[in-house]
Amino acid sequence: MARKVFLHVGAPKTGTTYLQDRLFHNRVSLERHGVFYPVGNQPDFFRPALDLIDRPWGGMRKTVHGEWDALVKRVRRHESDTIVISHQLLAGARPDRVEKAMSDLGEGGGAELHIVYTARDISRVVAAEWQDQMQRERKVTFARYLERMQTAKQSRSAAWFWRTHGLPDVLSRWGRNLPPERVHLVTVPHDGASSEVLWRRFCDVVGIEESWAPVDSDRHNRSLGRAEATLLRRLNARIEAEELPREDYRHMVTEVIAKRTLAHRDGRERVTMPPSAFGWADQVADSWVEWAELAKVDVAGDLDDLRPRHPAADVEWVDPDAPRAKDVADAAIDALVAVVVEASRSRRPVASRASNLIRRVKGRRS
């Protein structure tokens, strides 16, 4: 019996962080039961995934050369019956890079390759991805971002968003040479469901018993609120003129300000789509469900999870681009405190540059 390689290719913002963290924390126990999670010296597969998809990614491409081939070697050397590899960047791989992965892990490695793709309804994905954009130097408003997503051509993968979230495109690209029973679609349950639901669905696909992975994960990609996202958008516009090195931006803005501070503030107001956009979202969901049914791929979960839940008629929509000025100011103070504390704890050059940057930006306002 050929061993199996399960390649979880995304999509971003579909619980991938939680799944990967739980696999990582239980990797020793899983290996005792014949399931190998070959992360090597890193906590995840970001570096091999970036190497495979061959994209610039903020100047990081040159730092990951050879990481994919090193991962393939670890997989081929190991004798476990089941291999699990997971990273959301893989969803965006071009066809030629998909062929390389298929050859390296399937035919070339003498294994039975399976593709796993987690997907959630488009209304939640759009809001989550926009907030993520604010943590990566972007300045686009939510209204403009939503407009771009609605007008981009899914079939041609005109934008990275659709290249990773266009369900028919991703699964057609990755599953082109596989029988449908080896292409697995895991649906993310609607809000309110426990993370365990998604975990069990994923485990059912891979063949993991619950007792093999007893350690839960408390790592989730927390969402920003209206005020927090607006603060980052305005900060990005100011920082652009300062030509801050990207590695410094990733540390001070993405990590210290956004992930460690703003994403943990109490009372964050949720970012949601306007009611007028749900007709479009329904059409996207219909196309995804129809494709999955016709393609006869293996579905773990319920395809209705891909259909957006419309807001109640008596619920007033709150524009993500127009938060209260006081809320943005409060978020800015929290961010400033976080930067000051970080600067006081560190003697790295990045800390002093961040302090100088704050002074220059504040000076322009006075």
GROMACS .gro file of C-alpha atoms in nm:
model
  366
    1MET     CA    1   0.000   0.000   0.000
    2ALA     CA    2   0.146   0.335  -0.111
    3ARG     CA    3   0.186   0.592   0.156
    4LYS     CA    4  -0.026   0.906   0.133
    5VAL     CA    5   0.079   1.269   0.117
    6PHE     CA    6  -0.191   1.521   0.207
    7LEU     CA    7  -0.106   1.865   0.073
    8HIS     CA    8  -0.326   2.127   0.238
    9VAL     CA    9  -0.303   2.426   0.002
   10GLY     CA   10  -0.521   2.684   0.179
   11ALA     CA   11  -0.714   2.900   0.141
   12PRO     CA   12  -0.598   3.193   0.355
   13LYS     CA   13  -0.839   3.306   0.628
   14THR     CA   14  -1.007   2.966   0.653
   15GLY     CA   15  -0.876   2.843   0.986
   16THR     CA   16  -0.540   2.741   0.843
   17THR     CA   17  -0.344   2.899   1.130
   18TYR     CA   18  -0.542   2.700   1.385
   19LEU     CA   19  -0.504   2.372   1.195
   20GLN     CA   20  -0.131   2.421   1.141
   21ASP     CA   21  -0.066   2.516   1.501
   22ARG     CA   22  -0.255   2.212   1.629
   23LEU     CA   23  -0.066   1.983   1.393
   24PHE     CA   24   0.261   2.137   1.509
   25HIS     CA   25   0.192   2.099   1.882
   26ASN     CA   26   0.086   1.737   1.837
   27ARG     CA   27   0.353   1.637   1.585
   28VAL     CA   28   0.533   1.397   1.822
   29SER     CA   29   0.215   1.213   1.914
   30LEU     CA   30   0.102   1.206   1.552
   31GLU     CA   31   0.433   1.061   1.441
   32ARG     CA   32   0.393   0.775   1.687
   33HIS     CA   33   0.070   0.692   1.502
   34GLY     CA   34   0.226   0.705   1.158
   35VAL     CA   35   0.142   1.067   1.068
   36PHE     CA   36   0.445   1.285   0.990
   37TYR     CA   37   0.425   1.666   0.992
   38PRO     CA   38   0.767   1.751   0.843
   39VAL     CA   39   0.818   2.111   0.953
   40GLY     CA   40   1.192   2.071   1.013
   41ASN     CA   41   1.349   2.358   1.210
   42GLN     CA   42   1.062   2.598   1.143
   43PRO     CA   43   0.717   2.612   1.311
   44ASP     CA   44   0.536   2.611   0.976
   45PHE     CA   45   0.582   2.565   0.600
   46PHE     CA   46   0.595   2.932   0.502
   47ARG     CA   47   0.949   2.919   0.366
   48PRO     CA   48   0.908   2.603   0.152
   49ALA     CA   49   0.570   2.731   0.027
   50LEU     CA   50   0.714   3.067  -0.075
   51ASP     CA   51   1.005   2.892  -0.245
   52LEU     CA   52   0.764   2.676  -0.443
   53ILE     CA   53   0.526   2.949  -0.559
   54ASP     CA   54   0.824   3.170  -0.654
   55ARG     CA   55   0.679   3.514  -0.573
   56PRO     CA   56   0.869   3.825  -0.449
   57TRP     CA   57   0.670   3.854  -0.123
   58GLY     CA   58   0.815   4.178   0.001
   59GLY     CA   59   1.173   4.094  -0.090
   60MET     CA   60   1.172   3.761   0.097
   61ARG     CA   61   1.194   3.537  -0.210
   62LYS     CA   62   1.574   3.528  -0.220
   63THR     CA   63   1.593   3.421   0.147
   64VAL     CA   64   1.402   3.094   0.094
   65HIS     CA   65   1.589   2.943  -0.200
   66GLY     CA   66   1.617   2.565  -0.164
   67GLU     CA   67   1.358   2.535   0.114
   68TRP     CA   68   1.107   2.343  -0.098
   69ASP     CA   69   1.365   2.087  -0.213
   70ALA     CA   70   1.478   2.044   0.148
   71LEU     CA   71   1.118   1.970   0.248
   72VAL     CA   72   1.085   1.715  -0.032
   73LYS     CA   73   1.399   1.540   0.093
   74ARG     CA   74   1.258   1.521   0.448
   75VAL     CA   75   0.938   1.368   0.313
   76ARG     CA   76   1.118   1.110   0.101
   77ARG     CA   77   1.352   1.007   0.382
   78HIS     CA   78   1.074   0.947   0.630
   79GLU     CA   79   0.894   0.614   0.654
   80SER     CA   80   0.557   0.722   0.796
   81ASP     CA   81   0.245   0.600   0.618
   82THR     CA   82   0.089   0.948   0.612
   83ILE     CA   83   0.253   1.286   0.544
   84VAL     CA   84   0.073   1.616   0.606
   85ILE     CA   85   0.196   1.946   0.462
   86SER     CA   86  -0.001   2.265   0.506
   87HIS     CA   87   0.033   2.625   0.400
   88GLN     CA   88  -0.216   2.873   0.256
   89LEU     CA   89   0.032   3.030   0.011
   90LEU     CA   90   0.025   2.711  -0.191
   91ALA     CA   91  -0.324   2.793  -0.320
   92GLY     CA   92  -0.174   3.067  -0.537
   93ALA     CA   93   0.081   2.848  -0.717
   94ARG     CA   94   0.101   2.879  -1.094
   95PRO     CA   95   0.031   2.565  -1.302
   96ASP     CA   96   0.400   2.498  -1.361
   97ARG     CA   97   0.470   2.516  -0.986
   98VAL     CA   98   0.175   2.287  -0.918
   99GLU     CA   99   0.326   2.034  -1.159
  100LYS     CA  100   0.656   2.051  -0.973
  101ALA     CA  101   0.485   1.986  -0.639
  102MET     CA  102   0.284   1.699  -0.784
  103SER     CA  103   0.596   1.542  -0.930
  104ASP     CA  104   0.809   1.594  -0.619
  105LEU     CA  105   0.556   1.461  -0.370
  106GLY     CA  106   0.353   1.222  -0.581
  107GLU     CA  107   0.506   1.045  -0.876
  108GLY     CA  108   0.866   1.132  -0.790
  109GLY     CA  109   0.824   1.036  -0.428
  110GLY     CA  110   0.630   0.716  -0.493
  111ALA     CA  111   0.334   0.835  -0.286
  112GLU     CA  112  -0.040   0.874  -0.334
  113LEU     CA  113  -0.095   1.251  -0.335
  114HIS     CA  114  -0.413   1.411  -0.199
  115ILE     CA  115  -0.507   1.779  -0.218
  116VAL     CA  116  -0.695   1.939   0.072
  117TYR     CA  117  -0.858   2.281   0.045
  118THR     CA  118  -1.044   2.461   0.323
  119ALA     CA  119  -1.301   2.719   0.213
  120ARG     CA  120  -1.542   2.958   0.383
  121ASP     CA  121  -1.819   3.183   0.256
  122ILE     CA  122  -1.706   3.480   0.049
  123SER     CA  123  -1.869   3.746   0.267
  124ARG     CA  124  -1.643   3.659   0.560
  125VAL     CA  125  -1.337   3.608   0.341
  126VAL     CA  126  -1.356   3.953   0.181
  127ALA     CA  127  -1.372   4.128   0.519
  128ALA     CA  128  -1.089   3.918   0.662
  129GLU     CA  129  -0.861   3.966   0.361
  130TRP     CA  130  -0.912   4.344   0.359
  131GLN     CA  131  -0.804   4.364   0.722
  132ASP     CA  132  -0.500   4.153   0.638
  133GLN     CA  133  -0.413   4.394   0.357
  134MET     CA  134  -0.399   4.677   0.612
  135GLN     CA  135  -0.126   4.483   0.792
  136ARG     CA  136   0.083   4.467   0.474
  137GLU     CA  137   0.134   4.832   0.381
  138ARG     CA  138  -0.191   4.872   0.186
  139LYS     CA  139  -0.400   5.190   0.189
  140VAL     CA  140  -0.716   5.092   0.000
  141THR     CA  141  -1.056   5.158   0.158
  142PHE     CA  142  -1.292   4.869   0.221
  143ALA     CA  143  -1.539   5.006  -0.035
  144ARG     CA  144  -1.272   5.018  -0.304
  145TYR     CA  145  -1.135   4.677  -0.210
  146LEU     CA  146  -1.479   4.519  -0.231
  147GLU     CA  147  -1.535   4.683  -0.568
  148ARG     CA  148  -1.209   4.538  -0.698
  149MET     CA  149  -1.300   4.189  -0.581
  150GLN     CA  150  -1.641   4.211  -0.744
  151THR     CA  151  -1.502   4.322  -1.079
  152ALA     CA  152  -1.194   4.096  -1.099
  153LYS     CA  153  -1.225   3.798  -1.332
  154GLN     CA  154  -1.216   3.483  -1.121
  155SER     CA  155  -1.144   3.246  -1.409
  156ARG     CA  156  -0.822   3.428  -1.503
  157SER     CA  157  -0.698   3.471  -1.147
  158ALA     CA  158  -0.667   3.845  -1.215
  159ALA     CA  159  -0.586   3.914  -0.851
  160TRP     CA  160  -0.409   3.724  -0.575
  161PHE     CA  161  -0.739   3.716  -0.389
  162TRP     CA  162  -0.910   3.509  -0.657
  163ARG     CA  163  -0.598   3.306  -0.721
  164THR     CA  164  -0.621   3.174  -0.365
  165HIS     CA  165  -0.996   3.202  -0.295
  166GLY     CA  166  -1.149   3.119  -0.633
  167LEU     CA  167  -1.253   2.767  -0.533
  168PRO     CA  168  -1.311   2.626  -0.885
  169ASP     CA  169  -0.985   2.773  -1.011
  170VAL     CA  170  -0.773   2.651  -0.718
  171LEU     CA  171  -0.910   2.297  -0.718
  172SER     CA  172  -0.897   2.273  -1.098
  173ARG     CA  173  -0.533   2.384  -1.093
  174TRP     CA  174  -0.427   2.154  -0.809
  175GLY     CA  175  -0.656   1.861  -0.885
  176ARG     CA  176  -0.621   1.850  -1.261
  177ASN     CA  177  -0.434   1.519  -1.270
  178LEU     CA  178  -0.599   1.359  -0.967
  179PRO     CA  179  -0.915   1.151  -0.938
  180PRO     CA  180  -1.194   1.347  -0.762
  181GLU     CA  181  -1.185   1.123  -0.456
  182ARG     CA  182  -0.832   1.252  -0.387
  183VAL     CA  183  -0.938   1.618  -0.403
  184HIS     CA  184  -1.084   1.712  -0.065
  185LEU     CA  185  -1.290   2.023   0.005
  186VAL     CA  186  -1.325   2.103   0.377
  187THR     CA  187  -1.590   2.365   0.447
  188VAL     CA  188  -1.545   2.608   0.736
  189PRO     CA  189  -1.857   2.623   0.955
  190HIS     CA  190  -2.037   2.952   1.008
  191ASP     CA  191  -1.961   3.183   1.298
  192GLY     CA  192  -2.050   3.042   1.636
  193ALA     CA  193  -1.920   2.692   1.571
  194SER     CA  194  -1.632   2.557   1.777
  195SER     CA  195  -1.288   2.527   1.619
  196GLU     CA  196  -1.320   2.157   1.697
  197VAL     CA  197  -1.573   2.124   1.414
  198LEU     CA  198  -1.321   2.233   1.154
  199TRP     CA  199  -1.050   2.021   1.319
  200ARG     CA  200  -1.266   1.706   1.309
  201ARG     CA  201  -1.351   1.762   0.945
  202PHE     CA  202  -0.983   1.800   0.861
  203CYS     CA  203  -0.892   1.491   1.062
  204ASP     CA  204  -1.161   1.284   0.888
  205VAL     CA  205  -0.997   1.365   0.555
  206VAL     CA  206  -0.640   1.292   0.666
  207GLY     CA  207  -0.726   0.990   0.881
  208ILE     CA  208  -0.627   1.128   1.221
  209GLU     CA  209  -0.796   0.994   1.533
  210GLU     CA  210  -0.892   1.261   1.787
  211SER     CA  211  -0.691   1.088   2.061
  212TRP     CA  212  -0.373   1.127   1.855
  213ALA     CA  213  -0.378   1.508   1.886
  214PRO     CA  214  -0.495   1.593   2.239
  215VAL     CA  215  -0.324   1.934   2.260
  216ASP     CA  216  -0.555   2.210   2.141
  217SER     CA  217  -0.436   2.535   1.988
  218ASP     CA  218  -0.514   2.882   2.115
  219ARG     CA  219  -0.360   3.045   1.811
  220HIS     CA  220  -0.609   3.221   1.587
  221ASN     CA  221  -0.574   3.506   1.340
  222ARG     CA  222  -0.771   3.765   1.534
  223SER     CA  223  -0.961   4.022   1.330
  224LEU     CA  224  -0.913   4.394   1.347
  225GLY     CA  225  -1.210   4.623   1.398
  226ARG     CA  226  -1.324   4.930   1.205
  227ALA     CA  227  -1.115   5.176   1.404
  228GLU     CA  228  -0.805   4.957   1.408
  229ALA     CA  229  -0.813   4.895   1.032
  230THR     CA  230  -0.864   5.265   0.962
  231LEU     CA  231  -0.570   5.352   1.185
  232LEU     CA  232  -0.343   5.114   0.994
  233ARG     CA  233  -0.466   5.242   0.659
  234ARG     CA  234  -0.383   5.601   0.756
  235LEU     CA  235  -0.052   5.499   0.911
  236ASN     CA  236   0.046   5.317   0.592
  237ALA     CA  237  -0.019   5.632   0.390
  238ARG     CA  238   0.210   5.834   0.619
  239ILE     CA  239   0.483   5.570   0.636
  240GLU     CA  240   0.500   5.534   0.258
  241ALA     CA  241   0.690   5.865   0.225
  242GLU     CA  242   0.944   5.753   0.486
  243GLU     CA  243   1.064   5.453   0.284
  244LEU     CA  244   1.070   5.229   0.591
  245PRO     CA  245   1.250   4.900   0.515
  246ARG     CA  246   1.003   4.617   0.477
  247GLU     CA  247   1.161   4.404   0.747
  248ASP     CA  248   1.121   4.695   0.991
  249TYR     CA  249   0.760   4.742   0.883
  250ARG     CA  250   0.686   4.374   0.938
  251HIS     CA  251   0.828   4.388   1.288
  252MET     CA  252   0.696   4.721   1.416
  253VAL     CA  253   0.365   4.754   1.228
  254THR     CA  254   0.252   4.403   1.140
  255GLU     CA  255   0.371   4.228   1.454
  256VAL     CA  256   0.393   4.485   1.735
  257ILE     CA  257   0.111   4.721   1.640
  258ALA     CA  258  -0.134   4.504   1.447
  259LYS     CA  259  -0.106   4.145   1.569
  260ARG     CA  260   0.009   4.198   1.929
  261THR     CA  261  -0.189   4.512   2.007
  262LEU     CA  262  -0.476   4.618   1.782
  263ALA     CA  263  -0.606   4.266   1.723
  264HIS     CA  264  -0.644   4.219   2.100
  265ARG     CA  265  -0.828   4.541   2.185
  266ASP     CA  266  -1.163   4.504   2.359
  267GLY     CA  267  -1.475   4.632   2.190
  268ARG     CA  268  -1.354   4.597   1.831
  269GLU     CA  269  -1.637   4.665   1.586
  270ARG     CA  270  -1.661   4.388   1.331
  271VAL     CA  271  -1.603   4.460   0.963
  272THR     CA  272  -1.886   4.326   0.746
  273MET     CA  273  -2.001   4.362   0.388
  274PRO     CA  274  -2.281   4.607   0.303
  275PRO     CA  275  -2.622   4.445   0.245
  276SER     CA  276  -2.607   4.553  -0.119
  277ALA     CA  277  -2.313   4.316  -0.181
  278PHE     CA  278  -2.485   3.998  -0.065
  279GLY     CA  279  -2.650   3.937  -0.401
  280TRP     CA  280  -2.305   3.913  -0.556
  281ALA     CA  281  -2.185   3.692  -0.268
  282ASP     CA  282  -2.479   3.457  -0.324
  283GLN     CA  283  -2.386   3.423  -0.690
  284VAL     CA  284  -2.028   3.335  -0.598
  285ALA     CA  285  -2.150   3.074  -0.349
  286ASP     CA  286  -2.388   2.923  -0.605
  287SER     CA  287  -2.102   2.886  -0.854
  288TRP     CA  288  -1.878   2.722  -0.594
  289VAL     CA  289  -2.143   2.476  -0.480
  290GLU     CA  290  -2.240   2.388  -0.836
  291TRP     CA  291  -1.876   2.329  -0.932
  292ALA     CA  292  -1.810   2.106  -0.631
  293GLU     CA  293  -2.118   1.897  -0.703
  294LEU     CA  294  -2.038   1.855  -1.072
  295ALA     CA  295  -1.668   1.783  -1.008
  296LYS     CA  296  -1.767   1.519  -0.748
  297VAL     CA  297  -1.478   1.613  -0.522
  298ASP     CA  298  -1.478   1.474  -0.169
  299VAL     CA  299  -1.658   1.717   0.064
  300ALA     CA  300  -1.595   1.719   0.438
  301GLY     CA  301  -1.863   1.932   0.599
  302ASP     CA  302  -2.165   2.094   0.440
  303LEU     CA  303  -2.163   2.285   0.110
  304ASP     CA  304  -2.423   2.518   0.259
  305ASP     CA  305  -2.142   2.651   0.480
  306LEU     CA  306  -2.022   2.829   0.167
  307ARG     CA  307  -2.345   3.029   0.141
  308PRO     CA  308  -2.330   3.368   0.318
  309ARG     CA  309  -2.563   3.437   0.605
  310HIS     CA  310  -2.751   3.757   0.534
  311PRO     CA  311  -2.779   4.016   0.812
  312ALA     CA  312  -3.118   4.059   0.974
  313ALA     CA  313  -3.333   4.326   0.815
  314ASP     CA  314  -3.343   4.530   1.136
  315VAL     CA  315  -2.964   4.534   1.180
  316GLU     CA  316  -2.807   4.859   1.064
  317TRP     CA  317  -2.487   4.815   0.864
  318VAL     CA  318  -2.188   5.010   0.994
  319ASP     CA  319  -1.946   5.140   0.731
  320PRO     CA  320  -1.592   5.006   0.798
  321ASP     CA  321  -1.443   5.316   0.634
  322ALA     CA  322  -1.614   5.563   0.870
  323PRO     CA  323  -1.535   5.479   1.234
  324ARG     CA  324  -1.572   5.738   1.507
  325ALA     CA  325  -1.272   5.970   1.537
  326LYS     CA  326  -1.250   5.900   1.910
  327ASP     CA  327  -1.223   5.526   1.849
  328VAL     CA  328  -0.939   5.576   1.600
  329ALA     CA  329  -0.761   5.805   1.845
  330ASP     CA  330  -0.794   5.549   2.125
  331ALA     CA  331  -0.652   5.280   1.898
  332ALA     CA  332  -0.366   5.512   1.802
  333ILE     CA  333  -0.275   5.566   2.168
  334ASP     CA  334  -0.268   5.191   2.228
  335ALA     CA  335  -0.045   5.149   1.922
  336LEU     CA  336   0.186   5.426   2.036
  337VAL     CA  337   0.219   5.270   2.380
  338ALA     CA  338   0.307   4.936   2.222
  339VAL     CA  339   0.580   5.095   2.008
  340VAL     CA  340   0.727   5.285   2.305
  341VAL     CA  341   0.735   4.968   2.516
  342GLU     CA  342   0.894   4.772   2.231
  343ALA     CA  343   1.157   5.041   2.181
  344SER     CA  344   1.241   5.042   2.551
  345ARG     CA  345   1.286   4.665   2.555
  346SER     CA  346   1.504   4.643   2.250
  347ARG     CA  347   1.834   4.792   2.145
  348ARG     CA  348   1.800   4.677   1.787
  349PRO     CA  349   1.836   4.951   1.523
  350VAL     CA  350   1.478   4.889   1.412
  351ALA     CA  351   1.348   5.017   1.744
  352SER     CA  352   1.532   5.348   1.722
  353ARG     CA  353   1.427   5.392   1.360
  354ALA     CA  354   1.066   5.333   1.458
  355SER     CA  355   1.091   5.597   1.732
  356ASN     CA  356   1.240   5.845   1.486
  357LEU     CA  357   0.965   5.766   1.239
  358ILE     CA  358   0.696   5.841   1.498
  359ARG     CA  359   0.859   6.176   1.578
  360ARG     CA  360   0.877   6.273   1.211
  361VAL     CA  361   0.513   6.180   1.145
  362LYS     CA  362   0.395   6.366   1.456
  363GLY     CA  363   0.603   6.668   1.356
  364ARG     CA  364   0.425   6.688   1.024
  365ARG     CA  365   0.091   6.703   1.202
  366SER     CA  366   0.193   6.990   1.433
   0.00000   0.00000   0.00000
